Amino acid sequence: MKIHVTDQDGKQHELEALEGWRVMEVIRDWDLNIKAECGGSCACATCHVYVDPDWLQKLAPATDEEEDMLDTVGDVEDNSRLSCQILMSDDLDGLKITLAASAAKDEQAA
Amino acid sequence: MSGNEIVTDVVVIGAGPVGLFAVFELGLLDLKCHLIDILDRPGGQCAELYPEKPIYDIPGFPVVTGQALTDNLMQQIEPFGPEFHFNRMVNSIEKLEDGSFRLVTDADEVFLTKVVVVAAGGGSFQPKRPPVPGIEEYEGKSVFYSVRQMEAFRGEDLVIVGGGDSALDWTLNLAPLAKSVTLVHRRDDFRAAPASVNEMRALVAKGEVDLKIGQIAGLDGENGQLSAVRLKTADGEISVPATRLLPFFGLTMKLGPVADWGLELNDNLIAVDTEEFSTSIPGIFAIGDINHYPGKLKLILSGFHEGALMAQAAKRIVNPGERVVFQYTTSSTKLQKKLGVV
């Protein structure tokens, strides 16, 4: 199964995903620009993504915990989600998402 | 410069699980430690980000929370009397002629130490900066991520952003002082303590605080002096007159000043030699999530192992020429005496 990810620079990537993996883990495994600071504990919001509107309804709704974490970033849109809270399944084969600016890793040290 | 220089064998930067366990390993070798952490308590990321979430891969604990692990480590290192310096960040490290180090914190404390152990995990926790173009030029002049002196905000037009306790607490505390307070949150649902939320809503009802549901879209001003904050709301973009902006979006981890210490880095992590977890500067060690070497696994378990090997090397630096006899805590009465169990 695949997911389609547009990174912060607008570049598109087609990533191989595995059932049961968190979308955050897939993006991190492919070394795209995602900080994912807390490692999937829904405790940091540094895996913030925008879900393509066509796919939004296929996801389980955000929990209160996820909404609380989304409060901690300044670039939330109606289609914002934390990618660590989206579990890959057959239904999500072909999922389209865009990485939020607030999910980017820190600038590389000189 | 401070007249109070603290002289010690080892300064450990970072009081997360790995930094705490390093104190144990160093203590067994009679090395005295001071720990410096940017947070206000021990535990690091474990205690800050997920104190109540279970961890399943600590040897001997089928399950333990981040806070319980921290509490146990604090108990384990108590015999060695480590001294903690919280709410501090190490700004600079200077190598002295005799090979020791002089560290200065952001509170101007000075440490003289023979060994430095960087156990800073993902870096230091720093306030999250909202992704607003040009916000940097206002920081420290009109944009503040914390309130050190309330008086500095007297008579100002404040915009406070966030839905957690910090945003609500400062809304309540600064409302009587400020010329105006506008609280901005992306939704009309708050994560803060219910009593604070109720108090805030009462101030809104009285017209003493203006509540806007939306997000920051941009800043207007000149030379770092803010004049208005533009907000994106459901009704479109609006402009709120503002001389000070206080965003409270929580904390994130950044490498921080470590990047400027002249250590060899690899993708924002400190490169180490796995024989003793030494860095490119002799006398500075790096253990835990902040280091990099081939095959590195970012596990608390790995950091514990790294701390044990580091301590042996640190001992040779602090007490050169002294023979280090490797001993087990199960059989060595010397070690057991240090631990206070015999």
XYZ file of C-alpha atoms in Angstrom:
452
model
C 0.000 0.000 0.000
C 1.095 3.557 -0.677
C 0.753 7.003 0.777
C 1.351 10.214 -1.151
C 3.164 12.898 0.803
C 3.839 16.490 -0.243
C 6.707 17.892 1.794
C 7.209 21.462 3.053
C 9.006 22.374 -0.192
C 6.075 21.176 -2.306
C 7.910 18.063 -3.487
C 5.749 14.956 -3.844
C 6.745 11.535 -2.581
C 5.078 8.171 -3.016
C 5.901 6.074 0.044
C 5.471 2.367 0.629
C 3.407 1.931 3.781
C 2.774 -1.102 5.948
C -0.513 -2.052 7.549
C -0.622 -1.206 11.235
C 2.146 1.389 10.993
C 1.419 4.916 12.025
C 1.585 7.337 9.117
C 4.171 9.287 11.153
C 6.372 6.183 11.279
C 6.140 5.723 7.530
C 7.122 9.337 6.866
C 9.980 9.156 9.370
C 11.172 5.824 7.996
C 11.484 7.400 4.551
C 13.494 10.249 6.084
C 11.192 13.089 5.096
C 11.217 16.364 7.027
C 9.201 15.421 10.109
C 10.435 15.932 13.651
C 8.089 13.518 15.479
C 9.679 14.531 18.751
C 7.698 12.345 21.157
C 7.833 9.220 19.023
C 4.085 8.704 18.721
C 2.800 9.464 22.213
C 0.457 12.232 21.028
C 2.489 14.548 23.228
C 4.184 17.062 20.936
C 2.361 17.846 17.633
C 5.599 17.783 15.636
C 4.141 15.272 13.162
C 1.389 17.668 12.050
C -0.005 17.035 8.558
C -2.823 18.295 6.365
C -5.019 15.491 5.036
C -6.373 15.795 1.513
C -10.087 16.668 1.896
C -11.092 13.595 -0.169
C -9.503 11.368 2.472
C -10.544 13.184 5.628
C -13.810 11.276 6.110
C -12.018 7.925 5.930
C -10.018 8.648 9.076
C -11.149 7.966 12.603
C -12.100 11.327 14.136
C -9.447 13.152 16.173
C -9.627 12.437 19.892
C -9.770 15.239 22.467
C -6.137 14.442 23.245
C -5.172 14.984 19.608
C -7.171 18.238 19.430
C -5.380 19.419 22.570
C -2.021 18.764 20.976
C -3.068 20.527 17.767
C -3.665 23.586 19.962
C 0.095 23.772 20.418
C 0.916 24.625 16.818
C 0.099 27.833 15.056
C -0.667 26.568 11.562
C -3.749 24.416 12.121
C -6.329 24.104 9.354
C -9.668 22.294 9.216
C -7.908 19.263 7.724
C -5.090 19.167 10.276
C -4.205 15.868 11.918
C -1.305 14.372 13.806
C 0.162 11.669 11.606
C 1.066 9.557 14.653
C -2.656 9.113 15.254
C -3.417 7.725 11.795
C -2.969 3.954 11.568
C -2.389 2.516 8.127
C -4.973 0.058 6.861
C -6.226 -1.104 3.463
C -8.851 1.647 3.554
C -6.105 4.251 3.551
C -4.158 2.834 0.596
C -3.394 5.912 -1.517
C -3.833 8.429 1.334
C -2.730 11.954 0.374
C -1.213 14.277 2.956
C 0.935 17.397 3.131
C 3.539 18.015 5.821
C 2.876 21.147 7.899
C 5.584 23.743 8.416
C 5.360 23.145 12.157
C 6.349 19.488 11.682
C 9.734 20.360 10.173
C 12.970 19.366 11.869
C 15.212 22.114 13.206
C 17.601 23.782 10.815
C 20.768 21.772 10.502
C 23.615 23.059 12.656
C 26.424 24.674 10.703
C 31.099 37.230 36.283
C 29.790 35.491 39.362
C 32.054 35.219 42.360
C 30.533 31.839 43.217
C 32.361 29.310 41.143
C 31.202 25.746 41.664
C 34.071 23.265 41.536
C 33.216 19.632 40.812
C 34.469 16.454 39.160
C 31.686 16.172 36.618
C 28.936 18.381 35.232
C 26.105 16.411 33.654
C 24.027 18.463 31.243
C 20.527 17.018 31.199
C 18.641 15.390 34.082
C 16.647 12.867 32.062
C 16.871 9.132 32.803
C 20.243 8.774 31.108
C 21.776 11.771 32.894
C 20.436 10.489 36.215
C 21.807 6.986 35.732
C 25.166 8.446 34.716
C 25.306 9.972 38.205
C 24.942 6.454 39.620
C 27.766 5.022 37.528
C 29.986 8.023 38.248
C 29.095 7.844 41.936
C 30.227 4.235 42.182
C 33.612 5.546 41.057
C 33.563 8.322 43.696
C 33.008 11.117 41.197
C 30.955 14.076 42.402
C 28.290 15.367 39.987
C 26.363 18.540 39.431
C 23.444 18.334 36.999
C 22.092 21.212 34.948
C 18.700 21.084 33.251
C 16.542 23.621 31.456
C 13.400 22.123 32.998
C 12.299 22.750 36.576
C 12.504 19.100 37.656
C 14.282 15.840 36.805
C 13.055 13.373 34.200
C 13.680 15.189 30.926
C 11.519 14.259 27.962
C 10.136 11.260 29.861
C 8.658 13.382 32.611
C 7.875 16.422 30.468
C 6.216 14.820 27.465
C 4.749 11.588 28.757
C 4.918 11.282 32.556
C 1.910 8.973 32.699
C 2.532 6.923 29.587
C 3.868 3.418 30.068
C 7.339 2.362 28.935
C 7.744 -1.360 28.287
C 11.423 -1.821 27.438
C 13.284 -0.990 30.630
C 15.018 -4.151 31.883
C 13.368 -5.517 34.986
C 10.265 -3.361 34.619
C 7.583 -5.055 32.484
C 5.898 -1.657 32.539
C 6.852 1.654 34.130
C 5.697 5.221 33.579
C 8.141 7.995 32.728
C 7.517 9.598 36.094
C 7.937 6.358 38.056
C 11.193 5.614 36.254
C 12.416 9.097 37.124
C 11.377 8.684 40.763
C 13.192 5.351 40.999
C 16.345 6.769 39.445
C 16.266 9.685 41.880
C 16.069 7.189 44.738
C 18.884 5.114 43.234
C 21.309 8.042 43.000
C 20.430 9.593 46.354
C 23.468 8.053 48.135
C 25.751 10.040 45.855
C 24.231 13.419 46.727
C 24.096 14.920 43.248
C 23.391 18.637 43.157
C 20.746 19.875 40.747
C 20.552 23.210 38.966
C 17.137 23.463 37.316
C 15.751 26.140 35.001
C 19.257 26.653 33.650
C 20.821 26.370 30.235
C 24.560 26.043 29.671
C 25.457 28.892 27.382
C 29.190 28.328 26.979
C 31.957 25.849 27.609
C 35.578 26.928 27.630
C 38.505 24.521 27.847
C 41.129 25.770 30.287
C 44.887 25.297 30.010
C 44.951 22.441 32.507
C 42.404 20.503 30.428
C 39.458 21.211 32.704
C 36.376 23.178 31.687
C 34.645 26.402 32.647
C 30.895 26.358 32.041
C 28.657 29.393 32.265
C 24.873 29.110 32.482
C 22.252 31.601 31.369
C 21.952 32.550 35.065
C 25.678 33.471 35.072
C 26.612 30.556 37.316
C 30.143 29.347 36.727
C 31.177 25.696 37.004
C 34.772 24.482 37.010
C 34.852 20.793 36.156
C 37.215 18.164 34.863
C 34.581 16.294 32.893
C 31.427 17.347 31.046
C 28.768 14.780 30.185
C 26.179 15.900 27.658
C 23.017 13.861 28.274
C 20.637 16.354 26.745
C 18.392 13.948 24.828
C 16.758 15.751 21.936
C 18.320 19.021 23.075
C 16.946 21.667 25.346
C 13.263 22.434 25.711
C 12.488 25.834 24.293
C 9.230 27.645 23.590
C 7.522 26.774 20.332
C 7.689 29.657 17.920
C 4.479 30.097 15.925
C 5.098 29.881 12.179
C 4.505 33.589 11.516
C 6.708 35.301 8.919
C 9.137 37.823 10.399
C 8.348 37.036 14.054
C 12.079 36.837 14.863
C 12.579 40.595 14.485
C 10.002 41.241 17.217
C 11.293 38.654 19.703
C 12.637 40.151 22.920
C 11.149 43.555 22.054
C 7.442 42.997 21.470
C 7.097 39.221 21.359
C 7.787 37.207 24.516
C 7.442 33.497 25.192
C 7.472 33.882 28.961
C 6.679 36.556 31.524
C 9.583 37.365 33.814
C 8.323 40.687 35.173
C 4.630 41.476 35.052
C 5.336 45.209 35.369
C 6.914 45.179 31.906
C 3.408 44.665 30.502
C 1.659 47.478 32.381
C -0.293 49.780 30.091
C 0.356 47.668 27.000
C -2.080 46.302 24.447
C -1.557 42.563 24.847
C -2.402 39.720 22.545
C -2.050 36.371 24.302
C -2.268 33.228 22.192
C -2.948 29.681 23.333
C -5.465 27.469 25.082
C -3.445 25.941 27.893
C -2.656 26.924 31.454
C 0.116 29.395 30.578
C -2.137 31.378 28.237
C -5.008 31.422 30.705
C -2.874 32.158 33.774
C -1.218 35.139 32.125
C -4.507 36.388 30.741
C -5.876 36.461 34.288
C -2.716 37.898 35.853
C -2.040 40.583 33.277
C -5.613 41.750 32.650
C -5.593 44.162 35.643
C -2.284 45.707 34.516
C -2.591 45.903 30.769
C -4.348 48.554 28.731
C -6.128 45.763 26.863
C -5.924 41.988 26.639
C -7.024 39.947 23.667
C -6.911 36.191 24.148
C -6.639 34.228 20.920
C -7.266 30.515 20.610
C -8.024 28.382 17.579
C -11.213 26.917 19.091
C -13.652 27.820 21.847
C -12.510 24.925 23.987
C -9.615 25.271 26.421
C -7.123 22.774 27.860
C -6.434 24.865 30.939
C -7.714 24.271 34.466
C -11.524 24.644 34.473
C -11.394 27.298 37.226
C -9.088 29.451 35.094
C -11.331 29.008 32.071
C -14.377 30.075 34.098
C -12.540 33.092 35.450
C -11.422 34.070 31.951
C -14.987 33.757 30.611
C -16.207 36.002 33.429
C -13.663 38.655 32.404
C -14.780 38.309 28.794
C -18.413 38.772 29.882
C -17.437 41.944 31.769
C -15.589 43.238 28.721
C -12.219 43.185 30.469
C -10.765 40.574 28.142
C -11.516 40.203 24.456
C -11.672 36.572 23.276
C -11.055 35.871 19.594
C -11.335 32.423 18.045
C -8.673 32.176 15.383
C -4.961 32.055 14.712
C -2.180 34.543 14.105
C -1.934 35.420 10.409
C 0.720 38.130 10.589
C 2.353 40.924 12.533
C 2.432 44.644 11.785
C 5.008 47.019 13.186
C 8.398 48.598 12.650
C 11.889 47.908 13.979
C 10.666 45.185 16.294
C 7.931 47.366 17.774
C 4.580 45.713 17.254
C 1.527 47.810 16.392
C -1.052 45.185 15.457
C -1.569 41.439 15.208
C -3.513 40.165 12.233
C -5.768 37.217 13.015
C -7.304 34.622 10.771
C -10.824 33.946 12.034
C -13.899 32.198 10.708
C -15.141 35.640 9.610
C -11.961 36.398 7.706
C -8.813 38.312 8.609
C -9.051 40.959 11.322
C -6.478 43.273 12.848
C -6.101 43.744 16.607
C -4.074 46.697 17.921
C -1.210 45.239 19.943
C 2.064 46.405 21.435
C 2.995 43.031 22.954
C 2.378 39.481 21.784
C 2.645 36.504 24.143
C 2.402 33.167 22.302
C 2.078 30.126 24.602
C 2.298 27.048 22.398
C 4.277 24.869 24.783
C 7.789 23.568 24.417
C 9.820 21.852 21.758
C 13.333 20.466 21.800
C 16.196 22.204 20.046
C 19.900 21.443 20.073
C 20.474 24.989 21.343
C 23.911 26.309 22.315
C 25.434 22.777 22.148
C 25.718 23.388 18.408
C 28.227 26.182 19.074
C 30.586 24.320 21.392
C 32.900 23.132 18.626
C 31.943 19.461 18.965
C 31.938 17.301 15.867
C 28.295 16.860 14.876
C 26.535 14.413 12.643
C 23.079 15.514 11.461
C 22.559 17.688 14.578
C 23.755 14.924 16.912
C 27.105 14.682 18.714
C 29.510 12.202 17.141
C 31.088 9.846 19.697
C 33.645 7.077 19.965
C 31.779 4.018 21.227
C 34.692 2.759 23.329
C 34.010 5.413 25.948
C 31.416 7.766 24.419
C 33.933 10.563 24.184
C 33.319 13.426 21.773
C 35.794 15.243 19.534
C 36.834 17.323 22.572
C 38.692 15.235 25.202
C 36.903 15.459 28.537
C 33.472 16.032 27.011
C 31.301 12.932 26.708
C 27.874 12.533 25.084
C 25.421 9.804 26.072
C 21.796 9.038 25.272
C 19.653 10.348 22.440
C 21.932 13.308 21.713
C 24.836 11.207 20.442
C 25.425 9.479 17.146
C 27.462 6.447 16.155
C 26.981 3.659 13.631
C 24.167 1.420 14.778
C 22.840 3.827 17.410
C 19.429 2.966 18.822
C 17.605 5.805 20.549
C 16.557 3.804 23.597
C 16.812 4.645 27.281
C 18.466 1.239 27.608
C 21.267 2.294 25.248
C 21.838 5.479 27.220
C 22.269 3.496 30.446
C 24.927 1.298 28.833
C 26.686 4.347 27.399
C 26.744 5.961 30.849
C 28.501 2.947 32.364
C 31.281 2.986 29.793
C 31.597 6.772 29.953
C 32.050 6.667 33.728
C 35.122 4.422 33.482
C 36.753 6.874 31.071
C 35.692 9.889 33.146
C 37.335 8.340 36.211
C 40.662 8.138 34.375
C 40.430 11.832 33.524
C 39.481 12.995 37.020
C 41.975 10.738 38.816
C 44.759 10.076 36.314
C 47.125 7.296 37.281
C 44.729 5.795 39.804
C 44.060 2.129 39.148
C 40.364 1.488 38.566
C 39.305 -1.944 39.755
C 36.071 -3.073 38.197
C 33.646 -4.256 40.868
C 30.117 -5.629 40.996
C 27.536 -4.090 43.324
C 26.375 -7.608 44.246
C 29.712 -8.613 45.753
C 31.737 -5.502 46.549
C 31.313 -4.318 50.117
C 33.098 -1.114 49.111
C 30.367 -0.339 46.593
C 27.661 -1.435 49.005
C 29.043 0.955 51.628
C 28.862 3.786 49.102
C 25.253 2.859 48.450
C 24.562 2.781 52.190
C 23.243 -0.776 52.151
C 25.821 -2.315 54.521
